[in-house]
CSV table of C-alpha atoms in Angstrom, one decimal:
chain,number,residue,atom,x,y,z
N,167,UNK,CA,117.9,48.9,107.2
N,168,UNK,CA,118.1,50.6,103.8
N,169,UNK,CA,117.5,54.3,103.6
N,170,UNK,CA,115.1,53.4,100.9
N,171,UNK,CA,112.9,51.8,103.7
N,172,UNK,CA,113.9,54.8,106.0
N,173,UNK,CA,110.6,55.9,107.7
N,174,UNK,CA,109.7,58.7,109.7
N,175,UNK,CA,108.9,58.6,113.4
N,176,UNK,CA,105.9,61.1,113.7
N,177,UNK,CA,104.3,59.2,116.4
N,178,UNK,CA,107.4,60.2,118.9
N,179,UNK,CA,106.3,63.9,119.1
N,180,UNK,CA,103.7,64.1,121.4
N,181,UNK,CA,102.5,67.5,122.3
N,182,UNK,CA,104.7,68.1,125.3
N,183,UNK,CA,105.8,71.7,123.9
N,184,UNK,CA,104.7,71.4,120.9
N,185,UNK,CA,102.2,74.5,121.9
N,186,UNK,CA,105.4,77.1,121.9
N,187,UNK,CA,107.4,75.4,118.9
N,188,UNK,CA,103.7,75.4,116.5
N,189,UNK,CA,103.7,79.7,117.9
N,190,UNK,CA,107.0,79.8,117.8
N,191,UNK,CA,107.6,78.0,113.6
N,192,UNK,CA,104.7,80.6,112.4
N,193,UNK,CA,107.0,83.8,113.4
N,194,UNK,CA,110.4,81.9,112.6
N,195,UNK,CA,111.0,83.8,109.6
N,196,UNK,CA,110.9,87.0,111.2
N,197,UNK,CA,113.9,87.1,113.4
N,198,UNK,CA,116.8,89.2,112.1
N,199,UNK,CA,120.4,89.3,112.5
N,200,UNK,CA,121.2,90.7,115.9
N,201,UNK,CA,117.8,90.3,117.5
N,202,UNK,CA,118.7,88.0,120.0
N,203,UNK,CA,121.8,89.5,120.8
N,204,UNK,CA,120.7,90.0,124.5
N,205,UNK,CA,117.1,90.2,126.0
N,206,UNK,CA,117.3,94.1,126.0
N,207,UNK,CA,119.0,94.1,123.3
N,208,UNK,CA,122.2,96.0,124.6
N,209,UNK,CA,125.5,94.8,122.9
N,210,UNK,CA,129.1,94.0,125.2
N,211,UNK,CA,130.9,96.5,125.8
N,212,UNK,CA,134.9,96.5,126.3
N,213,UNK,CA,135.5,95.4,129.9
N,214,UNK,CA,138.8,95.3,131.9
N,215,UNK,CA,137.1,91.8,133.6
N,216,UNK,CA,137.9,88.8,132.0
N,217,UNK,CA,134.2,88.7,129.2
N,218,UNK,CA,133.3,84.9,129.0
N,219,UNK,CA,133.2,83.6,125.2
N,220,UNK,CA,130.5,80.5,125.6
N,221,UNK,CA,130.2,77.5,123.3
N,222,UNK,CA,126.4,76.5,123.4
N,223,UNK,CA,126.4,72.7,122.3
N,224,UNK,CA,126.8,70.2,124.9
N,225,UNK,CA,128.8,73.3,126.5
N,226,UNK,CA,125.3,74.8,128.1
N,227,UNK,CA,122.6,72.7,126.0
N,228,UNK,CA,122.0,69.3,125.3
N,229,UNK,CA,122.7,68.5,121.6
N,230,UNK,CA,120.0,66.5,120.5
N,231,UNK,CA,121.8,66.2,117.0
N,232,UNK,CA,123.6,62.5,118.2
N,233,UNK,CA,120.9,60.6,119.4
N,234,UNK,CA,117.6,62.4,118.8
N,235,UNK,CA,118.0,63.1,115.1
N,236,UNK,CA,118.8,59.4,114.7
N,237,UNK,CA,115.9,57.9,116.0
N,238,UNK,CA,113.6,60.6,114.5
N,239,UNK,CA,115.1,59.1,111.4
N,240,UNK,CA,115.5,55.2,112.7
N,241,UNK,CA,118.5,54.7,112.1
N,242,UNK,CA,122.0,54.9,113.8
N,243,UNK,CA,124.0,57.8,113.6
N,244,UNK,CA,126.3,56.3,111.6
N,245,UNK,CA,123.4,55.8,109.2
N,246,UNK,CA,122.1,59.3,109.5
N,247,UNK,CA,126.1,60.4,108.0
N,248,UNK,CA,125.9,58.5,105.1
N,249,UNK,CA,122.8,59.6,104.0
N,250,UNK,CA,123.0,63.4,104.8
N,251,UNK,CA,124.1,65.8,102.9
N,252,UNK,CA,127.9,65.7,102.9
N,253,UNK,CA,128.3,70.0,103.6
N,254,UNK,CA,124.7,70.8,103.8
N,255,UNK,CA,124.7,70.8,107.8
N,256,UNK,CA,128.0,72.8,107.4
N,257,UNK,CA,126.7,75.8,105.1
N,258,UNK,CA,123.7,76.3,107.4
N,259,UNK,CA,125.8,76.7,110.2
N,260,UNK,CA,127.6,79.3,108.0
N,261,UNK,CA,124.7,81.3,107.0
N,262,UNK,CA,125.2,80.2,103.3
N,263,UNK,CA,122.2,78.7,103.1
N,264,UNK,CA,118.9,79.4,104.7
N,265,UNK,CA,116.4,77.2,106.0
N,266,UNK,CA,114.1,76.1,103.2
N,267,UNK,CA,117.2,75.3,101.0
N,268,UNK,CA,118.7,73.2,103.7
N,269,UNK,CA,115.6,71.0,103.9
N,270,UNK,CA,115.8,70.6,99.8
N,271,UNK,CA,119.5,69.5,99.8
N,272,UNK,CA,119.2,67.5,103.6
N,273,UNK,CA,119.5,64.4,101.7
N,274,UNK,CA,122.9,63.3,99.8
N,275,UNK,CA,120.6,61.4,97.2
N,276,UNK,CA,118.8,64.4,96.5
N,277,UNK,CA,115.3,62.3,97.5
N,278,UNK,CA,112.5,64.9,98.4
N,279,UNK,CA,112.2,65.8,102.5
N,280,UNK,CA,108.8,67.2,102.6
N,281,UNK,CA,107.8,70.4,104.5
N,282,UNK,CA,105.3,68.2,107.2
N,283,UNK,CA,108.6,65.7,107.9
N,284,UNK,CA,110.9,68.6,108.1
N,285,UNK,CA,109.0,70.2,110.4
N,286,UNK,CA,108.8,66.9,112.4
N,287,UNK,CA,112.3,66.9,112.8
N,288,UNK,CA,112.4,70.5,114.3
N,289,UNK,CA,110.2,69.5,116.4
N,290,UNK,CA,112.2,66.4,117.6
N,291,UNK,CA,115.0,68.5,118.0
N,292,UNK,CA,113.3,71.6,119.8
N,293,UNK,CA,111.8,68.9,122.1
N,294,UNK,CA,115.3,67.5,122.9
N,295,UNK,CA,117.3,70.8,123.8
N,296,UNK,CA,117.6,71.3,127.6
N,297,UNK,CA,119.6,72.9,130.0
N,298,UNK,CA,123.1,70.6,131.2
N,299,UNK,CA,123.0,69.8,134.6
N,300,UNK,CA,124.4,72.7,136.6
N,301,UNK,CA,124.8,75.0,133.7
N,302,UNK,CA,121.5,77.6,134.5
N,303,UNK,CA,122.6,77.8,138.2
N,304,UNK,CA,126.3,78.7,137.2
N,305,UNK,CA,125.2,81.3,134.4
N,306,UNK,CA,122.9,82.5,136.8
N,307,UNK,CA,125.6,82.9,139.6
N,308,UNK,CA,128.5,84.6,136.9
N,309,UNK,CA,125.6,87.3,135.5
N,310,UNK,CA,125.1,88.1,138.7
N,311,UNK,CA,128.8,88.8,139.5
N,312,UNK,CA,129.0,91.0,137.2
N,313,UNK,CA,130.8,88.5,134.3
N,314,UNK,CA,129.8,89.4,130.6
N,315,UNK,CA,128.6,86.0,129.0
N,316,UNK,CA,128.6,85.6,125.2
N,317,UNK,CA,127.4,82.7,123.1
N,318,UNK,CA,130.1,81.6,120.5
N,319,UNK,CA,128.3,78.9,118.7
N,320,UNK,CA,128.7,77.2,115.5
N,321,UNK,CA,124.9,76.5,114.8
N,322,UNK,CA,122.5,77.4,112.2
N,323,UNK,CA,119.4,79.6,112.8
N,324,UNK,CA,117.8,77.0,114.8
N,325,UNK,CA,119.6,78.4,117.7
N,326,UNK,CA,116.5,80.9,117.8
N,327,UNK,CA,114.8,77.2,118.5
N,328,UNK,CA,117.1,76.9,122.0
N,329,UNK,CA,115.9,80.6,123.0
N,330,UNK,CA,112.8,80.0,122.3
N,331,UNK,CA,112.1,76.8,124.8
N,332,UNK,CA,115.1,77.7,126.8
N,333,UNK,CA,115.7,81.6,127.1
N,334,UNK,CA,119.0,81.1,126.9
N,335,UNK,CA,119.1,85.3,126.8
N,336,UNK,CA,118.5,85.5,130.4
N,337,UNK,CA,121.9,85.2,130.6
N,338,UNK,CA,123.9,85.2,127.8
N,339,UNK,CA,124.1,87.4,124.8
N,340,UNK,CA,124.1,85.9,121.2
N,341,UNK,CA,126.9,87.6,120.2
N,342,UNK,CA,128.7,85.7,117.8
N,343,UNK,CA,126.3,82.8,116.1
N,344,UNK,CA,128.4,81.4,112.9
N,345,UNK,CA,124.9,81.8,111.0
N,346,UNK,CA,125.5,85.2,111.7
N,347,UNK,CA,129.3,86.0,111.8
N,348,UNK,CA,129.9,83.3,108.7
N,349,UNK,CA,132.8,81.8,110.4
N,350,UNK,CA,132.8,78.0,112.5
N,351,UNK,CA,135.1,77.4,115.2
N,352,UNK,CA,138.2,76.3,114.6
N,353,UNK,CA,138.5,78.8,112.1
N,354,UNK,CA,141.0,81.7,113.9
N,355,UNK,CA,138.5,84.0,112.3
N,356,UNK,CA,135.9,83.2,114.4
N,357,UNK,CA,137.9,84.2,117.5
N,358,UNK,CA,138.4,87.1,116.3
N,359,UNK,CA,134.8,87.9,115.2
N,360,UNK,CA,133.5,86.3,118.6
N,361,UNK,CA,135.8,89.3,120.4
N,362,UNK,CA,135.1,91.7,118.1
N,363,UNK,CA,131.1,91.2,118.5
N,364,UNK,CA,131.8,90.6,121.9
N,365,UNK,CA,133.6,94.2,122.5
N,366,UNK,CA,136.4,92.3,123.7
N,367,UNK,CA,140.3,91.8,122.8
N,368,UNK,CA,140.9,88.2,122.5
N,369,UNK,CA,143.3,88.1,125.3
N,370,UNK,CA,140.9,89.8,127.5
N,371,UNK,CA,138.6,86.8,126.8
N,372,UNK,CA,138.2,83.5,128.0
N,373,UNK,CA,136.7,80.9,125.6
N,374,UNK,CA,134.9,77.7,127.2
N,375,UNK,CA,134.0,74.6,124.5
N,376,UNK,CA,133.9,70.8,124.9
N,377,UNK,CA,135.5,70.2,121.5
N,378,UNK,CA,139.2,70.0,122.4
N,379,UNK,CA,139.9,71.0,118.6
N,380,UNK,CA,138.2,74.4,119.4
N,381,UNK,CA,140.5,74.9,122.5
N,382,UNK,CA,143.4,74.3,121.1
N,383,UNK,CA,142.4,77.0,118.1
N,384,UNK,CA,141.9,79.4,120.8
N,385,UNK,CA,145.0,79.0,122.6
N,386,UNK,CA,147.0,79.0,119.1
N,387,UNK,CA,146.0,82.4,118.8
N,388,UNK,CA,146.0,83.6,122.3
N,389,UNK,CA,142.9,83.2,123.9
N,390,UNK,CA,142.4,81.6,127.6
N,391,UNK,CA,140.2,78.4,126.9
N,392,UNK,CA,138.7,76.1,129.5
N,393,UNK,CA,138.1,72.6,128.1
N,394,UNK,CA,134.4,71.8,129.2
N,395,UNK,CA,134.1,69.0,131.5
N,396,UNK,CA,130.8,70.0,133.5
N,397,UNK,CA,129.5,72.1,135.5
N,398,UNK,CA,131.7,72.1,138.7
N,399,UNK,CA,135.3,71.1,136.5
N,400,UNK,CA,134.3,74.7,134.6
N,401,UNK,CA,133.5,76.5,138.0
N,402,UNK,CA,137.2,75.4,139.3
N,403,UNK,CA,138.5,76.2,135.9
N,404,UNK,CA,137.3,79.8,136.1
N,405,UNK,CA,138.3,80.4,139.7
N,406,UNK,CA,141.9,79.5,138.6
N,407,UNK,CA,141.1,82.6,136.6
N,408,UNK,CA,140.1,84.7,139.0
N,409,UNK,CA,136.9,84.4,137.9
N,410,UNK,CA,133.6,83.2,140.3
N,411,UNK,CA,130.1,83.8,141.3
């Protein structure tokens, strides 16, 4: 398959959600930096207890970028990287850019992405983010020991997509967002912004990510990290800690 014969797969999004993510798109714009810190909007606070520094991708959500995104497209992901943008992906992520501009410059070959299929793909991906097996119930079980839990995420503003459909604030706060803080793990500035936002010093902090890259960052600059491995490796992991629901 060329991506000149690349054609869009409209007919795989059915209407299973797509109620919240058509209420959801028309107030998208709205959302400022810091509103979904936290569902009542209170920010962390400095704690003596070990505060939790949470990756969200494939960490506590489902990342639908690897196999949704391709077929949305059809085409394999190895496909999908040769036509993308080289550093589009990665400004969003940074804040640099903002949504509209990311859909203009999506395509390496500068080839128009429309409004109708962008909003297709949003869909797709709003459709694919759920919760990983094990990961609600343990939040859940932490929040209610008393643990602060912070998202430390390099994501664009779609991660107001997750909450959305997932309400990922229940639990968490969305403390330190790289659209928000400018900085992507493994960056060591992102640490430090992820404590800061967090009301945390980074050795009171432990740091949990399924990229080993962004553990070893962590532990470079003294942070506790847990390499994520599932639900029950992580509960062990934290126990060793002293940390447990």
């Amino acid at each position: 398959m060329t991506t000149a014969d690349l054609s869009f797969k409209q007919g795989q999004l059915n209407s299973s959600g797509g109620r919240g993510f058509r209420e959801f798109s028309q107030n998208y714009n709205q959302t400022r930096d810091g509103a979904l810190v936290s569902a009542s909007g209170v920010t962390a606070t400095p704690s003596e207890r070990p505060v939790l520094l949470l990756d969200v991708m494939d960490t506590l959500v489902r990342d639908p970028f690897y196999e949704d995104m391709p077929a949305y497209f059809n085409c394999t992901l190895k496909e999908l990287f040769k036509m993308k943008h080289p550093t589009a992906w990665l400004d969003f992520e940074k804040g640099l850019i903002q949504d509209d501009e990311f859909r203009r410059s999506f395509f390496e070959d500068g080839r128009e992405f429309n409004e109708r299929e962008y909003q297709g793909l949003k869909q797709c991906m709003y459709e694919g983010y759920a919760w990983l097996d094990g990961m609600e119930d343990l939040l859940g079980g932490l929040l209610s020991a008393g643990y602060e839990l912070n998202a430390f995420s390099n994501y664009p503003q779609w991660y107001n997509m997750i909450e959305e459909k997932l309400e990922l604030s229940r639990y968490i706060k969305w403390s330190a967002v790289s659209c928000h803080t400018g900085f992507r793990k493994p960056d060591p500035d992102a640490y430090s912004a992820a404590a800061a936002r967090a009301g945390a010093h980074l050795d009171n902090c432990i740091f949990v990510d399924d990229n080993l890259s962004n553990i070893e960052a962590a532990t470079a600059i003294g942070m506790r990290a847990v390499h994520f491995q599932g639900a029950a490796d992580l509960e062990a992991r934290l126990r060793e800690y002293g940390v447990e629901r």
